[in-house]
Short mmCIF file of C-alpha atoms in Angstrom, two decimals:
data_model
loop_
_atom_site.label_atom_id
_atom_site.label_comp_id
_atom_site.label_asym_id
_atom_site.label_seq_id
_atom_site.Cartn_x
_atom_site.Cartn_y
_atom_site.Cartn_z
CA GLN A 385 25.74 46.39 -9.70
CA VAL A 386 28.51 45.80 -7.16
CA GLN A 387 29.39 48.73 -4.95
CA LEU A 388 32.65 49.13 -3.08
CA VAL A 389 32.73 51.66 -0.25
CA GLU A 390 36.02 52.75 1.29
CA SER A 391 36.48 54.28 4.71
CA GLY A 392 39.23 55.02 7.19
CA GLY A 393 41.14 57.73 5.41
CA GLY A 394 42.22 60.91 7.12
CA MET A 395 45.05 63.22 8.00
CA VAL A 396 47.92 61.95 10.13
CA GLN A 397 51.51 62.83 10.89
CA ALA A 398 54.50 60.94 9.54
CA GLY A 399 55.11 57.73 11.48
CA GLU A 400 51.48 57.22 12.43
CA SER A 401 49.09 54.52 11.25
CA LEU A 402 45.75 54.23 9.50
CA ARG A 403 43.54 51.30 8.59
CA LEU A 404 41.47 51.52 5.45
CA SER A 405 38.39 49.38 4.89
CA CYS A 406 36.58 48.51 1.68
CA THR A 407 33.17 46.92 2.08
CA ALA A 408 31.35 45.38 -0.86
CA SER A 409 27.61 45.28 -1.43
CA THR A 410 27.86 41.57 -2.13
CA THR A 411 29.96 38.59 -1.15
CA ILE A 412 33.64 38.99 -1.95
CA SER A 413 34.54 35.32 -1.79
CA ASP A 414 34.75 35.10 -5.60
CA PHE A 415 36.60 38.38 -6.12
CA ASN A 416 40.08 37.55 -7.30
CA PRO A 417 42.00 39.55 -6.47
CA MET A 418 40.93 42.44 -4.33
CA SER A 419 43.36 45.32 -4.43
CA TRP A 420 44.16 48.81 -3.24
CA TYR A 421 45.40 51.43 -5.69
CA ARG A 422 46.41 55.01 -5.01
CA SER A 423 46.56 58.19 -7.04
CA ALA A 424 48.49 61.31 -6.15
CA PRO A 425 48.51 64.58 -8.10
CA GLY A 426 51.00 64.38 -10.94
CA ASN A 427 51.49 60.64 -10.53
CA GLN A 428 50.08 57.66 -12.32
CA ARG A 429 47.72 55.39 -10.45
CA GLU A 430 49.77 52.85 -8.54
CA LEU A 431 48.91 49.34 -7.41
CA VAL A 432 49.64 49.36 -3.68
CA ALA A 433 48.64 45.86 -2.62
CA SER A 434 46.52 42.96 -3.76
CA ILE A 435 45.19 39.78 -2.22
CA PRO A 436 43.83 36.92 -4.31
CA ILE A 437 41.58 34.14 -3.11
CA ASP A 438 44.58 32.00 -2.18
CA GLY A 439 45.86 34.77 0.11
CA ASN A 440 49.20 35.15 -1.67
CA THR A 441 49.60 38.89 -1.19
CA HIS A 442 51.50 41.31 -3.40
CA TYR A 443 52.87 44.71 -2.43
CA ALA A 444 54.46 47.62 -4.20
CA ASN A 445 58.12 47.96 -3.24
CA SER A 446 57.42 51.36 -1.74
CA VAL A 447 55.10 49.93 0.93
CA LYS A 448 56.62 46.51 1.66
CA GLY A 449 57.12 45.97 5.36
CA ARG A 450 54.82 48.90 6.26
CA PHE A 451 51.43 48.01 4.74
CA THR A 452 49.40 44.84 5.19
CA ILE A 453 46.40 43.84 3.09
CA SER A 454 43.86 41.35 4.38
CA ARG A 455 40.37 40.19 3.53
CA ASP A 456 37.46 39.02 5.65
CA ASN A 457 35.06 37.19 3.36
CA ALA A 458 32.49 36.86 6.13
CA LYS A 459 32.30 40.65 6.42
CA ASN A 460 32.65 41.29 2.67
CA THR A 461 35.54 43.58 3.53
CA VAL A 462 39.17 44.05 2.55
CA TYR A 463 41.53 46.04 4.75
CA LEU A 464 44.75 47.94 4.29
CA GLN A 465 46.72 48.44 7.48
CA MET A 466 49.20 51.25 6.92
CA ASN A 467 51.99 51.74 9.45
CA SER A 468 54.94 54.11 9.55
CA LEU A 469 53.22 56.43 7.12
CA LYS A 470 55.33 58.85 5.11
CA PRO A 471 54.39 62.12 3.36
CA GLU A 472 54.88 60.36 0.03
CA ASP A 473 52.01 58.02 0.94
CA THR A 474 49.63 60.96 0.56
CA ALA A 475 47.07 60.01 -2.10
CA VAL A 476 43.52 58.96 -2.80
CA TYR A 477 43.30 55.25 -2.04
CA VAL A 478 40.83 53.29 -4.14
CA CYS A 479 39.53 49.77 -3.71
CA ASN A 480 39.39 47.44 -6.71
CA ALA A 481 37.83 44.03 -7.22
CA LYS A 482 38.05 41.65 -10.15
CA LEU A 483 35.57 38.87 -10.83
CA ARG A 484 36.17 35.89 -13.11
CA GLY A 485 38.78 37.88 -15.03
CA ILE A 486 35.98 39.78 -16.74
CA TYR A 487 34.35 42.22 -14.38
CA VAL A 488 36.21 45.05 -12.69
CA TYR A 489 34.77 47.18 -9.90
CA TRP A 490 36.10 50.37 -8.32
CA GLY A 491 35.25 52.27 -5.18
CA GLN A 492 35.04 56.04 -4.98
CA GLY A 493 38.26 56.43 -3.00
CA THR A 494 39.31 57.77 0.37
CA GLN A 495 41.86 60.53 0.95
CA VAL A 496 44.98 59.85 3.00
CA THR A 497 47.13 62.84 3.89
CA VAL A 498 50.42 62.45 5.75
CA SER A 499 52.13 65.57 7.06
CA SER A 500 55.81 65.77 7.95
#
């Protein structure tokens, strides 16, 4: 069973930065894509960013220009660099990985809280 473990969440003030990490219990080289989702109270789960094997990244409009997703296959880790954080970015951020279009794996999530 693949495990995804997120880290790097916390509480920051508006304008500050955080870097989230998601480390898998196995090689991620075949995961396509790897993604970050977020869930806030009262809101539907939102796809924040994704990165497929070819590296052609996708971002939600709300985070374009502020967030950067990257993957390090050698470390079995995907990152989410979050800059210029806003209070509306407050959510639980969850890592997701898809394999061969069949298998879907989720992490347990990490809380990000941005105060104004």
